[in-house]
mmCIF file with all atom_site columns, C-alpha atoms in Angstrom:
data_model
loop_
_atom_site.group_PDB
_atom_site.id
_atom_site.type_symbol
_atom_site.label_atom_id
_atom_site.label_alt_id
_atom_site.label_comp_id
_atom_site.label_asym_id
_atom_site.label_entity_id
_atom_site.label_seq_id
_atom_site.pdbx_PDB_ins_code
_atom_site.Cartn_x
_atom_site.Cartn_y
_atom_site.Cartn_z
_atom_site.occupancy
_atom_site.B_iso_or_equiv
_atom_site.pdbx_formal_charge
_atom_site.auth_seq_id
_atom_site.auth_comp_id
_atom_site.auth_asym_id
_atom_site.auth_atom_id
_atom_site.pdbx_PDB_model_num
ATOM 1   C CA . MET A 1 1   ? -15.423 2.191   -11.924 1.00 42.00 ? 1   MET A CA 1
ATOM 2   C CA . ASP A 1 2   ? -15.573 2.667   -8.120  1.00 45.00 ? 2   ASP A CA 1
ATOM 3   C CA . MET A 1 3   ? -16.283 -1.016  -7.705  1.00 46.00 ? 3   MET A CA 1
ATOM 4   C CA . ARG A 1 4   ? -13.170 -1.929  -9.689  1.00 47.00 ? 4   ARG A CA 1
ATOM 5   C CA . ILE A 1 5   ? -11.057 0.499   -7.664  1.00 45.00 ? 5   ILE A CA 1
ATOM 6   C CA . SER A 1 6   ? -12.431 -1.055  -4.465  1.00 47.00 ? 6   SER A CA 1
ATOM 7   C CA . ALA A 1 7   ? -11.710 -4.546  -5.685  1.00 47.00 ? 7   ALA A CA 1
ATOM 8   C CA . LEU A 1 8   ? -8.126  -3.583  -6.667  1.00 46.00 ? 8   LEU A CA 1
ATOM 9   C CA . SER A 1 9   ? -7.614  -1.932  -3.298  1.00 47.00 ? 9   SER A CA 1
ATOM 10  C CA . SER A 1 10  ? -8.856  -4.977  -1.351  1.00 49.00 ? 10  SER A CA 1
ATOM 11  C CA . GLN A 1 11  ? -6.616  -7.245  -3.558  1.00 51.00 ? 11  GLN A CA 1
ATOM 12  C CA . ALA A 1 12  ? -3.576  -4.984  -2.907  1.00 49.00 ? 12  ALA A CA 1
ATOM 13  C CA . LEU A 1 13  ? -4.212  -4.880  0.796   1.00 48.00 ? 13  LEU A CA 1
ATOM 14  C CA . THR A 1 14  ? -4.515  -8.666  0.815   1.00 52.00 ? 14  THR A CA 1
ATOM 15  C CA . GLY A 1 15  ? -1.209  -8.989  -1.073  1.00 53.00 ? 15  GLY A CA 1
ATOM 16  C CA . ILE A 1 16  ? 0.528   -6.337  0.954   1.00 48.00 ? 16  ILE A CA 1
ATOM 17  C CA . GLY A 1 17  ? -0.535  -7.643  4.334   1.00 47.00 ? 17  GLY A CA 1
ATOM 18  C CA . GLN A 1 18  ? 0.134   -11.325 3.819   1.00 48.00 ? 18  GLN A CA 1
ATOM 19  C CA . SER A 1 19  ? 3.841   -11.228 4.538   1.00 46.00 ? 19  SER A CA 1
ATOM 20  C CA . ALA A 1 20  ? 3.171   -9.210  7.644   1.00 42.00 ? 20  ALA A CA 1
ATOM 21  C CA . LEU A 1 21  ? 0.626   -11.780 8.798   1.00 44.00 ? 21  LEU A CA 1
ATOM 22  C CA . LYS A 1 22  ? 3.165   -14.630 8.564   1.00 49.00 ? 22  LYS A CA 1
ATOM 23  C CA . ARG A 1 23  ? 5.423   -13.307 11.332  1.00 47.00 ? 23  ARG A CA 1
ATOM 24  C CA . PRO A 1 24  ? 6.225   -16.012 13.728  1.00 46.00 ? 24  PRO A CA 1
ATOM 25  C CA . GLY A 1 25  ? 6.295   -15.392 17.469  1.00 48.00 ? 25  GLY A CA 1
ATOM 26  C CA . ALA A 1 26  ? 4.063   -12.374 17.541  1.00 47.00 ? 26  ALA A CA 1
ATOM 27  C CA . ALA A 1 27  ? 3.192   -11.301 21.048  1.00 49.00 ? 27  ALA A CA 1
ATOM 28  C CA . GLY A 1 28  ? -0.400  -10.423 21.950  1.00 50.00 ? 28  GLY A CA 1
ATOM 29  C CA . GLY A 1 29  ? -1.657  -6.879  22.134  1.00 51.00 ? 29  GLY A CA 1
ATOM 30  C CA . VAL A 1 30  ? -2.293  -4.077  19.598  1.00 48.00 ? 30  VAL A CA 1
ATOM 31  C CA . GLU A 1 31  ? 1.246   -3.617  18.578  1.00 52.00 ? 31  GLU A CA 1
ATOM 32  C CA . ALA A 1 32  ? 1.613   -7.340  17.496  1.00 70.00 ? 32  ALA A CA 1
ATOM 33  C CA . GLY A 1 33  ? -1.808  -7.167  15.715  1.00 83.00 ? 33  GLY A CA 1
ATOM 34  C CA . PHE A 1 34  ? -3.151  -4.469  13.567  1.00 81.00 ? 34  PHE A CA 1
ATOM 35  C CA . GLY A 1 35  ? -0.464  -1.901  14.258  1.00 83.00 ? 35  GLY A CA 1
ATOM 36  C CA . ALA A 1 36  ? 2.435   -4.091  13.394  1.00 88.00 ? 36  ALA A CA 1
ATOM 37  C CA . ASN A 1 37  ? 0.614   -5.334  10.277  1.00 87.00 ? 37  ASN A CA 1
ATOM 38  C CA . PHE A 1 38  ? -0.085  -1.839  9.206   1.00 86.00 ? 38  PHE A CA 1
ATOM 39  C CA . LYS A 1 39  ? 3.569   -0.785  9.740   1.00 90.00 ? 39  LYS A CA 1
ATOM 40  C CA . ALA A 1 40  ? 4.675   -3.761  7.595   1.00 91.00 ? 40  ALA A CA 1
ATOM 41  C CA . ALA A 1 41  ? 2.210   -2.842  4.891   1.00 89.00 ? 41  ALA A CA 1
ATOM 42  C CA . LEU A 1 42  ? 3.521   0.709   4.931   1.00 92.00 ? 42  LEU A CA 1
ATOM 43  C CA . LYS A 1 43  ? 7.110   -0.533  4.598   1.00 95.00 ? 43  LYS A CA 1
ATOM 44  C CA . GLU A 1 44  ? 6.074   -2.754  1.662   1.00 94.00 ? 44  GLU A CA 1
ATOM 45  C CA . VAL A 1 45  ? 4.345   0.079   -0.091  1.00 94.00 ? 45  VAL A CA 1
ATOM 46  C CA . SER A 1 46  ? 7.401   2.290   0.390   1.00 95.00 ? 46  SER A CA 1
ATOM 47  C CA . ALA A 1 47  ? 9.681   -0.366  -0.940  1.00 96.00 ? 47  ALA A CA 1
ATOM 48  C CA . SER A 1 48  ? 7.439   -0.825  -3.917  1.00 95.00 ? 48  SER A CA 1
ATOM 49  C CA . GLN A 1 49  ? 7.372   2.856   -4.666  1.00 95.00 ? 49  GLN A CA 1
ATOM 50  C CA . GLU A 1 50  ? 11.264  2.975   -4.337  1.00 96.00 ? 50  GLU A CA 1
ATOM 51  C CA . ALA A 1 51  ? 11.708  0.031   -6.686  1.00 95.00 ? 51  ALA A CA 1
ATOM 52  C CA . ALA A 1 52  ? 9.380   1.661   -9.181  1.00 95.00 ? 52  ALA A CA 1
ATOM 53  C CA . SER A 1 53  ? 11.235  4.894   -8.985  1.00 95.00 ? 53  SER A CA 1
ATOM 54  C CA . ASN A 1 54  ? 14.575  3.153   -9.559  1.00 95.00 ? 54  ASN A CA 1
ATOM 55  C CA . LEU A 1 55  ? 13.190  1.350   -12.566 1.00 95.00 ? 55  LEU A CA 1
ATOM 56  C CA . GLN A 1 56  ? 11.834  4.604   -13.937 1.00 95.00 ? 56  GLN A CA 1
ATOM 57  C CA . THR A 1 57  ? 15.332  6.204   -13.476 1.00 95.00 ? 57  THR A CA 1
ATOM 58  C CA . GLN A 1 58  ? 16.930  3.222   -15.305 1.00 94.00 ? 58  GLN A CA 1
ATOM 59  C CA . VAL A 1 59  ? 14.523  3.598   -18.266 1.00 94.00 ? 59  VAL A CA 1
ATOM 60  C CA . GLN A 1 60  ? 15.211  7.277   -18.439 1.00 93.00 ? 60  GLN A CA 1
ATOM 61  C CA . LEU A 1 61  ? 18.985  6.544   -18.480 1.00 93.00 ? 61  LEU A CA 1
ATOM 62  C CA . GLY A 1 62  ? 18.521  4.171   -21.366 1.00 92.00 ? 62  GLY A CA 1
ATOM 63  C CA . ASN A 1 63  ? 19.460  0.992   -19.522 1.00 91.00 ? 63  ASN A CA 1
ATOM 64  C CA . PRO A 1 64  ? 18.674  -1.828  -22.140 1.00 91.00 ? 64  PRO A CA 1
ATOM 65  C CA . LYS A 1 65  ? 18.178  -4.520  -19.338 1.00 92.00 ? 65  LYS A CA 1
ATOM 66  C CA . VAL A 1 66  ? 15.100  -2.632  -17.983 1.00 91.00 ? 66  VAL A CA 1
ATOM 67  C CA . SER A 1 67  ? 11.962  -2.733  -20.163 1.00 92.00 ? 67  SER A CA 1
ATOM 68  C CA . LEU A 1 68  ? 9.394   -0.143  -20.321 1.00 92.00 ? 68  LEU A CA 1
ATOM 69  C CA . GLU A 1 69  ? 6.627   -2.695  -19.659 1.00 93.00 ? 69  GLU A CA 1
ATOM 70  C CA . GLU A 1 70  ? 8.276   -3.830  -16.436 1.00 94.00 ? 70  GLU A CA 1
ATOM 71  C CA . THR A 1 71  ? 8.630   -0.323  -15.373 1.00 94.00 ? 71  THR A CA 1
ATOM 72  C CA . MET A 1 72  ? 5.039   0.567   -16.072 1.00 95.00 ? 72  MET A CA 1
ATOM 73  C CA . LEU A 1 73  ? 3.881   -2.488  -14.257 1.00 95.00 ? 73  LEU A CA 1
ATOM 74  C CA . ALA A 1 74  ? 5.934   -1.767  -11.179 1.00 95.00 ? 74  ALA A CA 1
ATOM 75  C CA . MET A 1 75  ? 4.532   1.881   -11.239 1.00 95.00 ? 75  MET A CA 1
ATOM 76  C CA . GLN A 1 76  ? 0.966   0.577   -11.407 1.00 96.00 ? 76  GLN A CA 1
ATOM 77  C CA . LYS A 1 77  ? 1.551   -1.830  -8.564  1.00 95.00 ? 77  LYS A CA 1
ATOM 78  C CA . SER A 1 78  ? 3.023   0.750   -6.312  1.00 95.00 ? 78  SER A CA 1
ATOM 79  C CA . GLN A 1 79  ? 0.117   3.161   -7.151  1.00 95.00 ? 79  GLN A CA 1
ATOM 80  C CA . VAL A 1 80  ? -2.551  0.566   -6.230  1.00 96.00 ? 80  VAL A CA 1
ATOM 81  C CA . GLY A 1 81  ? -0.764  -0.318  -3.034  1.00 94.00 ? 81  GLY A CA 1
ATOM 82  C CA . PHE A 1 82  ? -0.538  3.419   -2.131  1.00 94.00 ? 82  PHE A CA 1
ATOM 83  C CA . GLN A 1 83  ? -4.184  3.977   -2.994  1.00 95.00 ? 83  GLN A CA 1
ATOM 84  C CA . ALA A 1 84  ? -5.172  0.993   -0.820  1.00 94.00 ? 84  ALA A CA 1
ATOM 85  C CA . THR A 1 85  ? -3.049  2.240   2.065   1.00 92.00 ? 85  THR A CA 1
ATOM 86  C CA . LEU A 1 86  ? -4.473  5.662   1.732   1.00 93.00 ? 86  LEU A CA 1
ATOM 87  C CA . HIS A 1 87  ? -8.094  4.217   1.884   1.00 95.00 ? 87  HIS A CA 1
ATOM 88  C CA . VAL A 1 88  ? -7.259  2.239   5.042   1.00 92.00 ? 88  VAL A CA 1
ATOM 89  C CA . ARG A 1 89  ? -5.759  5.435   6.697   1.00 91.00 ? 89  ARG A CA 1
ATOM 90  C CA . ASN A 1 90  ? -8.872  7.512   5.684   1.00 94.00 ? 90  ASN A CA 1
ATOM 91  C CA . ARG A 1 91  ? -11.162 4.775   7.170   1.00 95.00 ? 91  ARG A CA 1
ATOM 92  C CA . MET A 1 92  ? -9.092  4.645   10.422  1.00 92.00 ? 92  MET A CA 1
ATOM 93  C CA . VAL A 1 93  ? -9.273  8.488   10.792  1.00 93.00 ? 93  VAL A CA 1
ATOM 94  C CA . GLN A 1 94  ? -13.054 8.418   10.166  1.00 96.00 ? 94  GLN A CA 1
ATOM 95  C CA . ALA A 1 95  ? -13.437 5.624   12.782  1.00 94.00 ? 95  ALA A CA 1
ATOM 96  C CA . TYR A 1 96  ? -11.364 7.585   15.229  1.00 92.00 ? 96  TYR A CA 1
ATOM 97  C CA . SER A 1 97  ? -13.467 10.738  14.665  1.00 94.00 ? 97  SER A CA 1
ATOM 98  C CA . ASP A 1 98  ? -16.590 8.741   15.052  1.00 93.00 ? 98  ASP A CA 1
ATOM 99  C CA . ILE A 1 99  ? -15.505 7.311   18.335  1.00 93.00 ? 99  ILE A CA 1
ATOM 100 C CA . MET A 1 100 ? -14.318 10.663  19.667  1.00 93.00 ? 100 MET A CA 1
ATOM 101 C CA . ASN A 1 101 ? -17.668 12.223  18.792  1.00 92.00 ? 101 ASN A CA 1
ATOM 102 C CA . MET A 1 102 ? -19.673 9.592   20.594  1.00 91.00 ? 102 MET A CA 1
ATOM 103 C CA . SER A 1 103 ? -21.381 10.789  23.766  1.00 86.00 ? 103 SER A CA 1
ATOM 104 C CA . VAL A 1 104 ? -20.804 8.634   26.847  1.00 79.00 ? 104 VAL A CA 1
#
């Protein structure tokens, strides 16, 4: 089960980060690298959650143009993206803690 979640998380991160990696004209440095990609991934996850929420509202209102299957799929995609982002954040916090606890 944990291996399946890990595989889904890595697939979600790959899918989320691809549009961020295709930015033309990125300047060097941390902001143009990991930081900018992580910000773009967070924005994509937020947009995915917002779209799923809007679909859910439309289903609850009885809109015949929005299917329940489409809504459930959007909700699952946003949940996987959120889980993947949460795992990355937890790993970043752990790495920061490890670095701060190193003796020089």
